[in-house]
mmCIF file of C-alpha atoms and ligand atoms in Angstrom:
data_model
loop_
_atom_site.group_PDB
_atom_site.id
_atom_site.type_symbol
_atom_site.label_atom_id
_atom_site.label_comp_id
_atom_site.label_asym_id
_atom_site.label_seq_id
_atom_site.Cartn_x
_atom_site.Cartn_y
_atom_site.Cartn_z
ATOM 1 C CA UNK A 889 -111.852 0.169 -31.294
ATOM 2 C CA UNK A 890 -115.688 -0.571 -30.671
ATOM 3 C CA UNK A 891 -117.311 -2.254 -33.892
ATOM 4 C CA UNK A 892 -119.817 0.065 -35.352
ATOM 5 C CA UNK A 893 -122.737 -1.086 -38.333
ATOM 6 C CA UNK A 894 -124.559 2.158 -38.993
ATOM 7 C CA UNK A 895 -128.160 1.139 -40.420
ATOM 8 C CA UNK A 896 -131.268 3.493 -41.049
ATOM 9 C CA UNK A 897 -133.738 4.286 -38.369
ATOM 10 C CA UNK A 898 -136.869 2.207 -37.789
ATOM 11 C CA UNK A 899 -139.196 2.829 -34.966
ATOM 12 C CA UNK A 900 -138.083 0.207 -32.416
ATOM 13 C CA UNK A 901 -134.283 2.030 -33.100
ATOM 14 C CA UNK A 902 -135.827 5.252 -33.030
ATOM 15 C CA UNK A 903 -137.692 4.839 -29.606
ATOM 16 C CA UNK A 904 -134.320 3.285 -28.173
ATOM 17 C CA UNK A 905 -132.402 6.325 -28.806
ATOM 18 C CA UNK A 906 -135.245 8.991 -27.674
ATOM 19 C CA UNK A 907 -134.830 6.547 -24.054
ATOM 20 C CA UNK A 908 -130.763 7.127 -24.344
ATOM 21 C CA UNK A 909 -131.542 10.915 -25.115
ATOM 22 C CA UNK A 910 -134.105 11.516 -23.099
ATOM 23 C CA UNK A 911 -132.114 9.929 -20.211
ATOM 24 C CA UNK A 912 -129.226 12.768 -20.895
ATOM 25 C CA UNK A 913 -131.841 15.326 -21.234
ATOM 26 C CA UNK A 914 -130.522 16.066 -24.697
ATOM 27 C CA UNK A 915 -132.404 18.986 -26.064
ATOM 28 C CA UNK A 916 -133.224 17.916 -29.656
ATOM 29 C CA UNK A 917 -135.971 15.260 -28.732
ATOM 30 C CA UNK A 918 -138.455 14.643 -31.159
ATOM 31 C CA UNK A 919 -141.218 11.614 -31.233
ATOM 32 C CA UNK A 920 -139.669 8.732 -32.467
ATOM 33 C CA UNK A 921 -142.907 8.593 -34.428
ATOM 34 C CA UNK A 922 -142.882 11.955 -35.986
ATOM 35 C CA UNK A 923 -138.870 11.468 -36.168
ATOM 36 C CA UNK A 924 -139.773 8.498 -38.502
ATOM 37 C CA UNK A 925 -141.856 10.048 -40.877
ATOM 38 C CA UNK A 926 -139.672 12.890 -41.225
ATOM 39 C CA UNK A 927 -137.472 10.749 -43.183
ATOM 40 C CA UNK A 928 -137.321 11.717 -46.639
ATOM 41 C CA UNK A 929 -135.429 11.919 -49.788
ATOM 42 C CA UNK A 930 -133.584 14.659 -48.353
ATOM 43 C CA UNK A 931 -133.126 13.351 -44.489
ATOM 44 C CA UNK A 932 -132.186 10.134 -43.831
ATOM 45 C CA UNK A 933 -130.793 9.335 -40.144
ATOM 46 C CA UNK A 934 -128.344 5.998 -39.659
ATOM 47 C CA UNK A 935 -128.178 4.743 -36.525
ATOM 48 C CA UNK A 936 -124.942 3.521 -35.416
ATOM 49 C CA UNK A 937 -125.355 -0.222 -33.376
ATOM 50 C CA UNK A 938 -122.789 -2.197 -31.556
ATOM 51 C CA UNK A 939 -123.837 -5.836 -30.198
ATOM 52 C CA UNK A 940 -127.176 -5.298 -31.163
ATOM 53 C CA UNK A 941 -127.653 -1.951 -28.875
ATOM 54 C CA UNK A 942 -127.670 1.640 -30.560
ATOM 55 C CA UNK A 943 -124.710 4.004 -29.362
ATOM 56 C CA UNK A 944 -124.468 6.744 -31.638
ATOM 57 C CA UNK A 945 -126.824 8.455 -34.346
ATOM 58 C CA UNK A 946 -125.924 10.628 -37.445
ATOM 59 C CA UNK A 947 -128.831 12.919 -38.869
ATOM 60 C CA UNK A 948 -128.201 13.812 -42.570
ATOM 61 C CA UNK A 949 -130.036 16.858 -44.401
ATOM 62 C CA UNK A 950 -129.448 16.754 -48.006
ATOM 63 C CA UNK A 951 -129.157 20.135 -50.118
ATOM 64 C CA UNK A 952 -127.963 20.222 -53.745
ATOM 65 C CA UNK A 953 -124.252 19.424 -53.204
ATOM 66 C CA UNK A 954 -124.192 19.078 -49.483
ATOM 67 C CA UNK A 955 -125.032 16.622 -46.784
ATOM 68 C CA UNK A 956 -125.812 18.577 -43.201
ATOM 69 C CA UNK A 957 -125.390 16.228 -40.653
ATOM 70 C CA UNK A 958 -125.450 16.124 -37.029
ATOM 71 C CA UNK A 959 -123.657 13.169 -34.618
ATOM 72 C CA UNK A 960 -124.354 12.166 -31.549
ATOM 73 C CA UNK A 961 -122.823 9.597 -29.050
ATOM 74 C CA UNK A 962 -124.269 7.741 -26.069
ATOM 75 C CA UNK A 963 -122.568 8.663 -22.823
ATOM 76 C CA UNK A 964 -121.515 5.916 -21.999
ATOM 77 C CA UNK A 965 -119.403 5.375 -25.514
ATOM 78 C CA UNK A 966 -118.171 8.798 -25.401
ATOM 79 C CA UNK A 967 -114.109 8.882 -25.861
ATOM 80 C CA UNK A 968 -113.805 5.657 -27.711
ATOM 81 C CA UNK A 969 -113.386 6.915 -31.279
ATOM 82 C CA UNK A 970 -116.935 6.385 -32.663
ATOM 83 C CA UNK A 971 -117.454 10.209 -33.520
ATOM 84 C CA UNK A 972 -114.630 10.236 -35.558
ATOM 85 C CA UNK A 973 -115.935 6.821 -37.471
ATOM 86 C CA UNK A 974 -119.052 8.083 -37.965
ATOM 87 C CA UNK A 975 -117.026 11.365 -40.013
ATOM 88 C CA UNK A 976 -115.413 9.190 -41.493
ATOM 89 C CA UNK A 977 -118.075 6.993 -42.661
ATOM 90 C CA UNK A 978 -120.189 9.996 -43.558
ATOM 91 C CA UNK A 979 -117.281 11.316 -45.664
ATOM 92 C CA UNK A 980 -116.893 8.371 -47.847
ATOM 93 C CA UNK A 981 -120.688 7.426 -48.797
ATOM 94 C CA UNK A 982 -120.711 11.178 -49.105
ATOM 95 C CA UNK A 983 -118.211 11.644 -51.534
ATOM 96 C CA UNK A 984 -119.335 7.858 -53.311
ATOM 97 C CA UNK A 985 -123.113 9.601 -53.829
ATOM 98 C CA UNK A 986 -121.319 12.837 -55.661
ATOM 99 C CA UNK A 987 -122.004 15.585 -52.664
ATOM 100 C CA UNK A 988 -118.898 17.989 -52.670
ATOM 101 C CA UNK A 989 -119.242 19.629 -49.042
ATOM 102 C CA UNK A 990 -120.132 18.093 -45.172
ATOM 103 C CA UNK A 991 -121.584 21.310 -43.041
ATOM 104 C CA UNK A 992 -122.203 20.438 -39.243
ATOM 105 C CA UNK A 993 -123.606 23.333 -36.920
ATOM 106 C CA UNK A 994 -120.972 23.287 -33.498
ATOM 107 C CA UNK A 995 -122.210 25.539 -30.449
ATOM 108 C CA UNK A 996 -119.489 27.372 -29.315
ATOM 109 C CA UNK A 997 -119.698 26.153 -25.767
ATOM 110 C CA UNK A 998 -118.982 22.747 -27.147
ATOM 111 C CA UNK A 999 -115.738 21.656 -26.943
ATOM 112 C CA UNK A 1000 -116.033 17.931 -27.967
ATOM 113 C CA UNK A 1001 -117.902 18.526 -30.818
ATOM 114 C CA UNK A 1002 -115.440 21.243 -31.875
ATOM 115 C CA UNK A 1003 -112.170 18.929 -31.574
ATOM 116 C CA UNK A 1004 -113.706 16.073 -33.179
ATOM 117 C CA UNK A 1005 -114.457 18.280 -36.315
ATOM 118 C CA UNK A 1006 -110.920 19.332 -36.486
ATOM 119 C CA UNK A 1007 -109.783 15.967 -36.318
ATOM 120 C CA UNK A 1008 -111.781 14.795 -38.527
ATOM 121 C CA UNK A 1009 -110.172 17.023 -40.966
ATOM 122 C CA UNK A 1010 -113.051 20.121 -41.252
ATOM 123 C CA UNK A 1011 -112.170 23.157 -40.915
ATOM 124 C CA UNK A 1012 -114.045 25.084 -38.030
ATOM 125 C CA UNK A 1013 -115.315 28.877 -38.248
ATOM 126 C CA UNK A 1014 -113.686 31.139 -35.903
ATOM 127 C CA UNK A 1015 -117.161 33.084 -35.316
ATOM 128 C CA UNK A 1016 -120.004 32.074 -34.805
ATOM 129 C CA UNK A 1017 -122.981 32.358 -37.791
ATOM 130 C CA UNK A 1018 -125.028 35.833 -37.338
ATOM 131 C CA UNK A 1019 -128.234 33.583 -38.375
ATOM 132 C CA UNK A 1020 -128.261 30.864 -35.538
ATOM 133 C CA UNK A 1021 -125.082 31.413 -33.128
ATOM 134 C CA UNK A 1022 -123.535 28.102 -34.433
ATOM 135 C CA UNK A 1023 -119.901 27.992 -35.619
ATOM 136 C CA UNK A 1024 -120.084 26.022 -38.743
ATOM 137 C CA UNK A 1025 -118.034 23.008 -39.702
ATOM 138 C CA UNK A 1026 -116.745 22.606 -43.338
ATOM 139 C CA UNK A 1027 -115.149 19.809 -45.051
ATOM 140 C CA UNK A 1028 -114.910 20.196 -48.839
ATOM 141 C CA UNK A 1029 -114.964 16.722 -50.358
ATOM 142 C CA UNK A 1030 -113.721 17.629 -53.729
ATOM 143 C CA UNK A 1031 -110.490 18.386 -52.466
ATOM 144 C CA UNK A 1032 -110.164 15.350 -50.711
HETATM 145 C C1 COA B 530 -119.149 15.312 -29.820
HETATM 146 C C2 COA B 530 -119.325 13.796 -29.720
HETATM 147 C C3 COA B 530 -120.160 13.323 -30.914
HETATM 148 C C4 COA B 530 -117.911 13.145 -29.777
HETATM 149 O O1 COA B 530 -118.079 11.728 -29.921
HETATM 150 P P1 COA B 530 -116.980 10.682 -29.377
HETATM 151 O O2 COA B 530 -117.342 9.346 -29.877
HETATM 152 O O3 COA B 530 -116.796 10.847 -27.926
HETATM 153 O O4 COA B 530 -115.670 11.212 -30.123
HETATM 154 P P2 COA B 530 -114.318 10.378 -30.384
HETATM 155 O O5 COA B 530 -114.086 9.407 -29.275
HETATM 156 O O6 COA B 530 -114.323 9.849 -31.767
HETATM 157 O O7 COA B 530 -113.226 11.532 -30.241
HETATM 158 C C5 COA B 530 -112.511 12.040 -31.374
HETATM 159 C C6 COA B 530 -111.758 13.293 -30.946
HETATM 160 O O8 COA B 530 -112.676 14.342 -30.605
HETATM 161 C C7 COA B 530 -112.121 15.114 -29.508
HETATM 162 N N1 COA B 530 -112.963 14.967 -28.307
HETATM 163 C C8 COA B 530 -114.009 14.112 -28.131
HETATM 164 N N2 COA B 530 -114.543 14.283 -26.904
HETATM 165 C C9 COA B 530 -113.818 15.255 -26.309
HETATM 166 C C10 COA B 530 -113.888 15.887 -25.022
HETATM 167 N N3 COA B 530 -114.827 15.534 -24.117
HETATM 168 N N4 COA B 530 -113.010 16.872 -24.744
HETATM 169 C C11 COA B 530 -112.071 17.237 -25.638
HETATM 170 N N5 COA B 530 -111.935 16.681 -26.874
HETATM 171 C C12 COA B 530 -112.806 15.705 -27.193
HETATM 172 C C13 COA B 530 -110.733 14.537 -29.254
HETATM 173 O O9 COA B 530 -109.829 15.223 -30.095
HETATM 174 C C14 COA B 530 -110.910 13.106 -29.696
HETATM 175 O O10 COA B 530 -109.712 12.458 -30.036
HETATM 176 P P3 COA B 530 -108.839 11.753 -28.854
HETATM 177 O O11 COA B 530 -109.796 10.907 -28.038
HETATM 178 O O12 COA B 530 -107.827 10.943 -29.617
HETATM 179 O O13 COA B 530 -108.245 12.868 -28.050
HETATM 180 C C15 COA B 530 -119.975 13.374 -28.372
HETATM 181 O O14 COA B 530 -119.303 14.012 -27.314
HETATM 182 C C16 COA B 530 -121.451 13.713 -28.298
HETATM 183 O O15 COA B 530 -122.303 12.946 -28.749
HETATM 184 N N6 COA B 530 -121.815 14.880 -27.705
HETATM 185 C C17 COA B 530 -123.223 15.275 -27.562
HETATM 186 C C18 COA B 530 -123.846 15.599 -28.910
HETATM 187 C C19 COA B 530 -123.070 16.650 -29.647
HETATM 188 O O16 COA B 530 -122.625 17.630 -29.065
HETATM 189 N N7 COA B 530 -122.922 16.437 -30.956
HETATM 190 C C20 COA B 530 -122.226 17.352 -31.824
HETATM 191 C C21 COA B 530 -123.215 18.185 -32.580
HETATM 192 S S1 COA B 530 -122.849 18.104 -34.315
#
């Protein structure tokens, strides 16, 4: 199991994982300028480091109850169980700051992302949302 510290963005983070994105031409690029001062009271993105290097990000949107989140995973780290930590470090602070529910958006075509929300205990829509195509990941946290 790799050792993960998950620690807010900063620029110098935020520039290294645009280059590990950018290098997998992952679609949701933004400046890691403009990515900075989108932080907020109500997003906040951690950015999951191992020996000094970032591997993985999680994107949090907060509304009333809920945290929204995304995850992501450098290639290279893929397979070696840091999705599923970062779930399951998302679903404790969660559930320590008082939300009650963890929605993620899955694309249908996306098997990975699907599996590691089941095993990470959600519970996946069978269709997908007539708004945006996504299927939508659930995990109540007050009956956890
Ligand atoms: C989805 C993603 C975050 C998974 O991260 P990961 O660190 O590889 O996941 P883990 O190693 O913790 O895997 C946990 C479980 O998820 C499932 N899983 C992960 N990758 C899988 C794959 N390629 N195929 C099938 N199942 C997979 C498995 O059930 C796995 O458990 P197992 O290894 O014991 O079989 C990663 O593939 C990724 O970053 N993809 C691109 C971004 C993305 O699609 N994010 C999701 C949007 S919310």
């Amino acid at each position: 199991m790799i050792s993960i510290e998950w620690i807010p963005l900063n620029l110098k983070l935020a520039e290294e994982m645009h280059g590990l994105k950018r290098a997998e031409d992952f679609l949701d690029l933004i400046d890691p300028a403009l990515y900075l001062q989108l932080q907020s009271a109500l997003r906040k993105t951690l950015v999951g480091v191992n020996a000094e290097s970032p591997v993985a990000e999680l994107d949090c949107e907060f509304h009333e109850g809920s945290v929204w989140f995304s995850v992501w995973v450098a290639p290279n780290y893929r397979r070696k169980g840091i999705g599923l930590e970062a779930m399951q470090y998302l679903r404790r602070w969660a559930k320590q700051e008082g939300y009650t529910r963890l929605v993620g958006a899955v694309e249908p075509i996306n098997t990975p992302s699907r599996r590691l929300m089941e095993k990470a205990g959600f519970t996946v829509s069978a269709k997908p949302d007539e708004d945006d195509g996504m299927l939508r990941a659930d995990l109540d946290l007050t009956a956890q």
